[in-house]
Short mmCIF file of C-alpha atoms and ligand atoms in Angstrom, two decimals:
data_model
loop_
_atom_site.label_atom_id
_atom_site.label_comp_id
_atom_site.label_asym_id
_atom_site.label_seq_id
_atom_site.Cartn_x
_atom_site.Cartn_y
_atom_site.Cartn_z
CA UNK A 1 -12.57 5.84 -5.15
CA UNK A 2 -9.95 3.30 -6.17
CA UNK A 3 -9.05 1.36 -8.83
CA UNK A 4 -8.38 -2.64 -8.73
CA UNK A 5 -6.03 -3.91 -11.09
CA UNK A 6 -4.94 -7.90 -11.36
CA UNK A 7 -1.26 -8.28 -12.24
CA UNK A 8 -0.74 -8.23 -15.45
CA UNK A 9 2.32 -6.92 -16.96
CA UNK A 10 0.77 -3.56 -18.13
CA UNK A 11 -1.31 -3.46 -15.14
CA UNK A 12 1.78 -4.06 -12.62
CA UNK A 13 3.30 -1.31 -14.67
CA UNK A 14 0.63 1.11 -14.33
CA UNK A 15 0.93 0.65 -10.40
CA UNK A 16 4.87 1.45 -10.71
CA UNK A 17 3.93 4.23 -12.78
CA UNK A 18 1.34 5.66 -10.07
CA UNK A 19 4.36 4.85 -6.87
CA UNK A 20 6.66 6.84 -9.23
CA UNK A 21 3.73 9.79 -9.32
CA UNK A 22 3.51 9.96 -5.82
CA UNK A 23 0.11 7.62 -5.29
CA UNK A 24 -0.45 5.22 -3.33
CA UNK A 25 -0.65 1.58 -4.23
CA UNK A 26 -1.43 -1.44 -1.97
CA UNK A 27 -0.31 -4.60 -3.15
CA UNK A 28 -0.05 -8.20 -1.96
CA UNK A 29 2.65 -9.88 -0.46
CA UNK A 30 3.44 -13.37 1.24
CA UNK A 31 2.56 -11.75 4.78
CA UNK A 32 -0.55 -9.49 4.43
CA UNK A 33 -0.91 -6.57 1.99
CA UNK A 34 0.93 -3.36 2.13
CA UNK A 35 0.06 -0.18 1.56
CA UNK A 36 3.10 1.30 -0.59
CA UNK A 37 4.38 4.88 -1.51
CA UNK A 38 7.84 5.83 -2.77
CA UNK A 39 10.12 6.12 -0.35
CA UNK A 40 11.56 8.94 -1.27
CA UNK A 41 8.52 11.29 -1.77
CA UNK A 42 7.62 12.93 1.71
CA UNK A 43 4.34 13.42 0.55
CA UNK A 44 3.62 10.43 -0.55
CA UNK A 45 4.76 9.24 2.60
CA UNK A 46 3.29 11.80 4.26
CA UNK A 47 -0.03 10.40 2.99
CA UNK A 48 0.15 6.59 4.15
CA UNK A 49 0.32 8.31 7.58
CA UNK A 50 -3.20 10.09 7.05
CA UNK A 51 -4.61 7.30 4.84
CA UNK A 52 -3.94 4.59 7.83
CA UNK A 53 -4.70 7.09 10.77
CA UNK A 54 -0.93 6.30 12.19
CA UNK A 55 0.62 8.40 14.43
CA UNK A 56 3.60 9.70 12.84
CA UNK A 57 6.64 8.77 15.25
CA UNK A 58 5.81 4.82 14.16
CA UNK A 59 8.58 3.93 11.31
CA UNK A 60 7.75 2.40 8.00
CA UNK A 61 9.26 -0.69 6.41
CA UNK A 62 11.28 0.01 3.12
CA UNK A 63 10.64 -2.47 0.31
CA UNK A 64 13.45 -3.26 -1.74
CA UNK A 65 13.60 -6.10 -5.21
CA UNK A 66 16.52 -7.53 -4.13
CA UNK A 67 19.66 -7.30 -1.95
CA UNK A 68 21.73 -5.49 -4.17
CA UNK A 69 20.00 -2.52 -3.29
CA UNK A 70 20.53 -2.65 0.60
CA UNK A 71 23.64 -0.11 0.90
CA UNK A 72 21.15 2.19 -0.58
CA UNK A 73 19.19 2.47 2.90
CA UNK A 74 21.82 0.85 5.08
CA UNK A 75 25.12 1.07 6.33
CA UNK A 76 27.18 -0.58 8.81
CA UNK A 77 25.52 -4.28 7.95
CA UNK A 78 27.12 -6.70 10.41
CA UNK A 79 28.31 -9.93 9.15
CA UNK A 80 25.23 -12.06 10.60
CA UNK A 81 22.72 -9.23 9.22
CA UNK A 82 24.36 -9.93 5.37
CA UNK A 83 24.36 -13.67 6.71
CA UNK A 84 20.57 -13.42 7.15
CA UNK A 85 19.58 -11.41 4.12
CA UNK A 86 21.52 -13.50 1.68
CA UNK A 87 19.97 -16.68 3.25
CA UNK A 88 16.18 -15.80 3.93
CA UNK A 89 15.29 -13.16 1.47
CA UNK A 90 13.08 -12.75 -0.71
CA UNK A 91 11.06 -14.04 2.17
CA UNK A 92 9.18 -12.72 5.51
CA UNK A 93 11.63 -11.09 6.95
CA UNK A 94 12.43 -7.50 7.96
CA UNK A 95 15.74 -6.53 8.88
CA UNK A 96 16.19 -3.26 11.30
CA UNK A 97 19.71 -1.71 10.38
CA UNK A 98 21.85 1.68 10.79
CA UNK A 99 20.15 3.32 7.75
CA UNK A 100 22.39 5.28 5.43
CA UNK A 101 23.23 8.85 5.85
CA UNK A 102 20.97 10.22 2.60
CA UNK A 103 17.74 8.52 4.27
CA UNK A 104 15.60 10.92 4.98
CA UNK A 105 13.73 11.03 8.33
CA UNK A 106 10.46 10.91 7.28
CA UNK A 107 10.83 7.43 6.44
CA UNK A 108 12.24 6.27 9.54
CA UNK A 109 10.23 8.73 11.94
CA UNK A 110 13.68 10.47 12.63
CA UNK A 111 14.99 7.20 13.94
CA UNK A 112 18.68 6.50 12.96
CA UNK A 113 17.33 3.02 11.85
CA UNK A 114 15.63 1.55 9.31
CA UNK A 115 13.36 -2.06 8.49
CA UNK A 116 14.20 -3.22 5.35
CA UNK A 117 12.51 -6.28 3.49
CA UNK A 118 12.31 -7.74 0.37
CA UNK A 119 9.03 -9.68 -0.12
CA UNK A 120 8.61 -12.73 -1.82
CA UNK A 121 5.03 -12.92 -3.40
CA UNK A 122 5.81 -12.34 -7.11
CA UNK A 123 3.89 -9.35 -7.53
CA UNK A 124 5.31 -7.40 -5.49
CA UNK A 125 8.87 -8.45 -6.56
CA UNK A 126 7.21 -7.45 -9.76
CA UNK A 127 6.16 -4.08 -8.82
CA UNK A 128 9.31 -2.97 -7.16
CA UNK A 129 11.50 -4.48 -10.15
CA UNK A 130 9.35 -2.07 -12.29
CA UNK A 131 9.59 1.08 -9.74
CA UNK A 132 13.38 0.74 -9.99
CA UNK A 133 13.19 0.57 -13.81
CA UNK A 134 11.62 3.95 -13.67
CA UNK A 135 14.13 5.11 -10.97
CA UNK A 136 12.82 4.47 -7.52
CA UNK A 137 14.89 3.05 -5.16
CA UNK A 138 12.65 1.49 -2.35
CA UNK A 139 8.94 1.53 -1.71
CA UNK A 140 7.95 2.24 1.78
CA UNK A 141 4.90 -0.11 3.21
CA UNK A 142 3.35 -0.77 5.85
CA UNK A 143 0.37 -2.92 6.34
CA UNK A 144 -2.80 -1.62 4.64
CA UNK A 145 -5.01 -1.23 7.46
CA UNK A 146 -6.08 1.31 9.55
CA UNK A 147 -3.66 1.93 12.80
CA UNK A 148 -4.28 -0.40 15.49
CA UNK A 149 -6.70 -2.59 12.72
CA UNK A 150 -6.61 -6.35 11.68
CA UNK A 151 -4.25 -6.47 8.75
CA UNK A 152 -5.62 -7.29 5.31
CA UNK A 153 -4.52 -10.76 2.93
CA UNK A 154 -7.22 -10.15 0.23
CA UNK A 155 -7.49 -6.78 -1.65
CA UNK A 156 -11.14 -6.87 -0.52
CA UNK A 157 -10.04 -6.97 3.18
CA UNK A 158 -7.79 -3.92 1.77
CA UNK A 159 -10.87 -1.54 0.44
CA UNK A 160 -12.86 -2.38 3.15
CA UNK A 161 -10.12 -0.90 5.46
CA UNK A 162 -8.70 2.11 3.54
CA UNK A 163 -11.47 2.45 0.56
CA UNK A 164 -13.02 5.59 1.75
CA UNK A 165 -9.25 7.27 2.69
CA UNK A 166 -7.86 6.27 -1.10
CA UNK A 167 -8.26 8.59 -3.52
CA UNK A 168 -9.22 8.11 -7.64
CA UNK A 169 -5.29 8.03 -8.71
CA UNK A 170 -4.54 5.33 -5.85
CA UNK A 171 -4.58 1.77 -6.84
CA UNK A 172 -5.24 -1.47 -5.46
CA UNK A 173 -3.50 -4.37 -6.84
CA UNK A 174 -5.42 -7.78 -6.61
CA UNK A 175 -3.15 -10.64 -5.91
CA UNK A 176 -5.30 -12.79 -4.41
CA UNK A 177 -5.16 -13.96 -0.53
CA UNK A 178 -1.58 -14.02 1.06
CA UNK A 179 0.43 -16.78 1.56
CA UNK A 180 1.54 -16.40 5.04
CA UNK A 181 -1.59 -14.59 6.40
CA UNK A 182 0.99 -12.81 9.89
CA UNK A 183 3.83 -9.87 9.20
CA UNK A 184 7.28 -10.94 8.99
CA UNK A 185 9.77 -11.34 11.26
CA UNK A 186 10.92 -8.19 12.47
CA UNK A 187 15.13 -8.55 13.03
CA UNK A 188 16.79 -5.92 15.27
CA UNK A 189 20.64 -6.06 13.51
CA UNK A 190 21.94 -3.56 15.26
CA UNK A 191 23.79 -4.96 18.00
CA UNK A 192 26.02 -7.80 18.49
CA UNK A 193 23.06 -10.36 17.66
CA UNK A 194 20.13 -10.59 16.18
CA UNK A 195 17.12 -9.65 18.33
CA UNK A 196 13.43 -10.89 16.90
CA UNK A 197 11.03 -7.82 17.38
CA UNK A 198 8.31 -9.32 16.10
CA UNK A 199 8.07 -13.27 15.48
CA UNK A 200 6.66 -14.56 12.35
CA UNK A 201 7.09 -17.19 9.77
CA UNK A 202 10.99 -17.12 9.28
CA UNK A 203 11.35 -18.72 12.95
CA UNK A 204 13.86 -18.06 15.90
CA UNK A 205 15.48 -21.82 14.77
CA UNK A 206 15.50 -20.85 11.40
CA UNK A 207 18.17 -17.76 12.57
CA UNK A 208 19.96 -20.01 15.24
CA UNK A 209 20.84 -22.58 12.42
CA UNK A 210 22.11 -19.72 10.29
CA UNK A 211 23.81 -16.96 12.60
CA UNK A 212 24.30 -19.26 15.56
CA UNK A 213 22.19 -16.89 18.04
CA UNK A 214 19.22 -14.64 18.87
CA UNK A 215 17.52 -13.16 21.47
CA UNK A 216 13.92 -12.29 21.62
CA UNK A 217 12.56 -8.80 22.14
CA UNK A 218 12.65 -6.39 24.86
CA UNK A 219 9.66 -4.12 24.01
CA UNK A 220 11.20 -1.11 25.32
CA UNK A 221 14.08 -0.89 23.38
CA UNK A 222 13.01 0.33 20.38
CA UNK A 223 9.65 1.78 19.11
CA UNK A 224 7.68 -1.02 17.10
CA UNK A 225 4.10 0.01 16.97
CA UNK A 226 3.38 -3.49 16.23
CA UNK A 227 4.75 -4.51 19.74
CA UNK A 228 2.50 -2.20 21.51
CA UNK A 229 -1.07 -3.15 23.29
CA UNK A 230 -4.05 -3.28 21.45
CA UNK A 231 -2.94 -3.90 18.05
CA UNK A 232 -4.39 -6.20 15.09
CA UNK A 233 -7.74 -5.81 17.16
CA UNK A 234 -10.63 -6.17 15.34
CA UNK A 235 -14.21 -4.72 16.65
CA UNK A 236 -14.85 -7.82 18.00
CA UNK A 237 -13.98 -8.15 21.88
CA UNK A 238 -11.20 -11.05 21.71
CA UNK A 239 -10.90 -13.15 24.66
CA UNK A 240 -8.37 -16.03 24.69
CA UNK A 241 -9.06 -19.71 26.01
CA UNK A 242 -11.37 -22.84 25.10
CA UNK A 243 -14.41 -22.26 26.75
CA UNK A 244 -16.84 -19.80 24.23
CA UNK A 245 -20.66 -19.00 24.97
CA UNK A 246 -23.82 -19.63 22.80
CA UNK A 247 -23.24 -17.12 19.94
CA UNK A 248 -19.86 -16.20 20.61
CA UNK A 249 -17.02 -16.59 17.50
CA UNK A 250 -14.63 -19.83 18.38
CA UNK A 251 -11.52 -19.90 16.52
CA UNK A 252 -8.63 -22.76 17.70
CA UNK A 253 -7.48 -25.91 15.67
CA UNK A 254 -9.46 -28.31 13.89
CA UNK A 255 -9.01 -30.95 16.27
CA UNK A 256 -10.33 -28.68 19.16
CA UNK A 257 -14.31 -28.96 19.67
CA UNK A 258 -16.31 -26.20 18.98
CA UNK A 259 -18.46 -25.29 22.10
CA UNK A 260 -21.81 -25.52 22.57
CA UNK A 261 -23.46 -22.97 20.36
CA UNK A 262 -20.71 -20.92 19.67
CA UNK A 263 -20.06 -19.58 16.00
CA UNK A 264 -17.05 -21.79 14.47
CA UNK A 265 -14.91 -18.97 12.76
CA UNK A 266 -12.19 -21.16 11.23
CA UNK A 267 -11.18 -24.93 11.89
CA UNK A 268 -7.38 -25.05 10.57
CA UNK A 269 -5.68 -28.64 10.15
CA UNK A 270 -2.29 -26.92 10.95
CA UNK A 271 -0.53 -23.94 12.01
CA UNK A 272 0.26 -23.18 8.35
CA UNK A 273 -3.66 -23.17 7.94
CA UNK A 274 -4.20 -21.35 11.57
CA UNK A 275 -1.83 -18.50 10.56
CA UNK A 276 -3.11 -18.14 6.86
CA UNK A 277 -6.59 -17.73 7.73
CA UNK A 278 -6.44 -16.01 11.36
CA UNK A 279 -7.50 -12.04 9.99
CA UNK A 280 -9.98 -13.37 7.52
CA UNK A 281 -11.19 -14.93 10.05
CA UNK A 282 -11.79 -12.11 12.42
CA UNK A 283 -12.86 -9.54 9.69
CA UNK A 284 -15.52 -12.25 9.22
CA UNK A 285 -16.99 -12.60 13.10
CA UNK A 286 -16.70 -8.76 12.41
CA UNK A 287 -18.80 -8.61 9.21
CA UNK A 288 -21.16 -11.21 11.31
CA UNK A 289 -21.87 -8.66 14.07
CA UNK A 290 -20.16 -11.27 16.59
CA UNK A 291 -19.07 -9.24 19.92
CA UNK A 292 -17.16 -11.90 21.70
CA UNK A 293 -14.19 -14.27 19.74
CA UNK A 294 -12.99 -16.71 21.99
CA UNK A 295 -9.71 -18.19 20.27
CA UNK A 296 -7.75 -21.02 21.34
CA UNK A 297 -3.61 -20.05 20.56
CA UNK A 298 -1.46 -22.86 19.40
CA UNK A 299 1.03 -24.42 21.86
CA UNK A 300 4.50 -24.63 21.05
CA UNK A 301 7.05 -22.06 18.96
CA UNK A 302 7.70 -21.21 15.76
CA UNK A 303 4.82 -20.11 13.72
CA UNK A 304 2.91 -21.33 17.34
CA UNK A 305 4.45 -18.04 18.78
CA UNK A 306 4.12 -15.84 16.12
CA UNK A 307 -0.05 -16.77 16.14
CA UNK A 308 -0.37 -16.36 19.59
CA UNK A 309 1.43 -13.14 19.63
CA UNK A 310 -0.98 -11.46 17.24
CA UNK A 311 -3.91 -12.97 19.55
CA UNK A 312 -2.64 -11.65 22.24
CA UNK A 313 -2.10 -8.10 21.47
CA UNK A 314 -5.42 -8.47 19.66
CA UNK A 315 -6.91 -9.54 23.06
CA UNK A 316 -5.51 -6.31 24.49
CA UNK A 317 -7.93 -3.74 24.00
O1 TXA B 1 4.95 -8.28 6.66
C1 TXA B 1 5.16 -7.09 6.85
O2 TXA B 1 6.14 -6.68 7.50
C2 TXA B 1 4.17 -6.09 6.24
C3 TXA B 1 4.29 -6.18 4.72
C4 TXA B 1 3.43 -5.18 4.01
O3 TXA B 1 5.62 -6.06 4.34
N1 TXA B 1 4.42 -4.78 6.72
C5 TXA B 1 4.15 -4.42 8.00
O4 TXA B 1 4.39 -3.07 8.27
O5 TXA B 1 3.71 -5.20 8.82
P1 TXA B 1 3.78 -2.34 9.56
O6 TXA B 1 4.21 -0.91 9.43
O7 TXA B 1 2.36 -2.60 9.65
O8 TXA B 1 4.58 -2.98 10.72
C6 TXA B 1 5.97 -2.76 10.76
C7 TXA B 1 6.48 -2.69 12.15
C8 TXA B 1 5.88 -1.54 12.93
O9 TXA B 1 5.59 -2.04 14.22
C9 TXA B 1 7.01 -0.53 12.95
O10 TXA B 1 6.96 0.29 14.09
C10 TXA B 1 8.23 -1.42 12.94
O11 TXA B 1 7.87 -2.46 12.07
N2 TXA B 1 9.39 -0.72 12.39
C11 TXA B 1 9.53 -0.21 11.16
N3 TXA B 1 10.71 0.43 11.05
C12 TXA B 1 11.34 0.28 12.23
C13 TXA B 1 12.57 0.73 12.75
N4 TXA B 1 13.40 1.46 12.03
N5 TXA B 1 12.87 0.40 14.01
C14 TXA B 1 12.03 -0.34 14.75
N6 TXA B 1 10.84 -0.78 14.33
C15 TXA B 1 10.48 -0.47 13.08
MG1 MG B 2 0.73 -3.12 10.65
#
């Protein structure tokens, strides 16, 4: 069993407490939730790998409270990857960097890189800015679903995925549903421009007004386990397009008709909307026993691509 706590300030310092133990402790952010564990502690770390069923050779994100604590993971920051940081954090953005000599492996999955991120939802800024009060330096996170799952934006969403692998000292901080409802941006910094791994919220513009350029991902060059097939996938067979059957889920934009018969999932006015609700919306055909989702992906790019990325690799199962 688990514990929920809301967020106040003893509560937020009982999580840090538990991190600083060695639990585990999922907590909200503006993305989706994560499921966080010191960074330093290989068992701790150890145990987000059995709690999410995740093979081990798939790195974890490092959550830090603010920039100043970068050169504690990182080294050899390039001028654009500073430029970025300083500009779009706290925010939805992970940065992939040369991580520092004293990072341990386990962290990284023996990669000599590491993501970095510092999250905006003020919780979690909360929670780390406690953890490093007690002396942690980073809290390692991904998202708090089972591999290969739909990732959670409530803390319910968050039980129902891990609630049976959590055990009584692990803690589930209730922050209420997340902002941004997709994972951030992944940034590969490492070369001579940035390279988006994984689009999300902070957009390709957004890093071509600041840094000038960007490329966009080439899926074999480094090992993202979010960039693989058959991810975010909920039971549900997802099939995308505009056309569903009688009793079949249909999720696409408001202004899109629903089918004959089909089972309206979510009707979003925007893409803000789309993004926000897209997993709560397939947890709920889930919940609903629907097999089929037929979804309808946003044209254009921006927060268009990152949406109809996560369909599509949902659709790949
Ligand atoms: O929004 C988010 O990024 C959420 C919240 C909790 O911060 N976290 C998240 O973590 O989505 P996760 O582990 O579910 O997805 C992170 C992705 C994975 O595909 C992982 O393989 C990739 O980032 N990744 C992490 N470290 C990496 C590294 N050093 N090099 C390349 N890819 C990395
Ligand atoms: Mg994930």
């Amino acid at each position: 069993m688990r514990a929920f706590l809301k967020s106040t300030e003893l509560e937020i310092k009982e999580a840090a407490t538990a991190l600083k133990a060695g639990h585990l402790v999922a907590f909200p952010t503006e993305t989706v939730y994560g499921l966080g564990a010191d960074a330093t502690n290989q068992q701790a770390v150890n145990r987000i790998y059995s709690v999410k069923g995740r093979p081990s050779n798939h790195p974890l994100i490092v959550h830090i409270s603010s920039i100043k604590s970068l050169k504690k993971w990182a080294t050899n920051i390039s001028g654009y990857a500073l430029a970025l940081a300083e500009e779009f954090w706290p925010g939805p953005m992970t940065l992939i960097l040369e991580k520092d000599v004293l990072v341990k492996d386990f962290v990284t999955s023996g990669q000599k890189n590491i993501g970095i991120r510092v999250p905006s939802n003020s919780i979690a800024l909360r929670l780390l800015s406690e953890f490093e009060t007690l002396g942690g330096i980073g809290v390692a996170a991904p998202s708090a679903n089972r591999f290969g799952a739909v990732s959670p934006t409530t803390a319910s969403a968050v039980d129902s995925e891990l609630g049976l692998f959590l055990n009584e000292k692990d803690l589930i901080i209730d922050g209420g549903q997340s902002n941004i409802g997709l994972e951030s941006t992944i940034i590969d910094c490492t070369g001579p421009i940035p390279i988006i791994l994984r689009p999300g919220a902070l957009t390709g513009d957004m890093i071509r007004k600041k840094v000038g350029k960007y490329s966009i991902f080439n899926v074999n060059r480094i090992k993202a386990s979010g960039l693989i097939a058959s991810h975010y996938s909920p039971n549900a067979k997802v099939i995308l397009g505009d056309f569903a059957n009688p009793g079949e889920g249909f999720l696409a934009l408001s202004n899109i008709p629903t089918p004959l018969g089909a089972i309206r999932l979510s009707s979003p006015e925007n893409l803000e909307s789309y993004a926000k609700n897209l997993y709560a919306a397939l947890r709920f055909a889930d919940q609903q026993g629907i097999n089929v989702i037929v979804a309808k992906p946003p044209e254009g790019c921006g927060l268009a691509e990152a949406i109809k990325d996560r369909l599509i690799k949902a659709s790949m199962r």
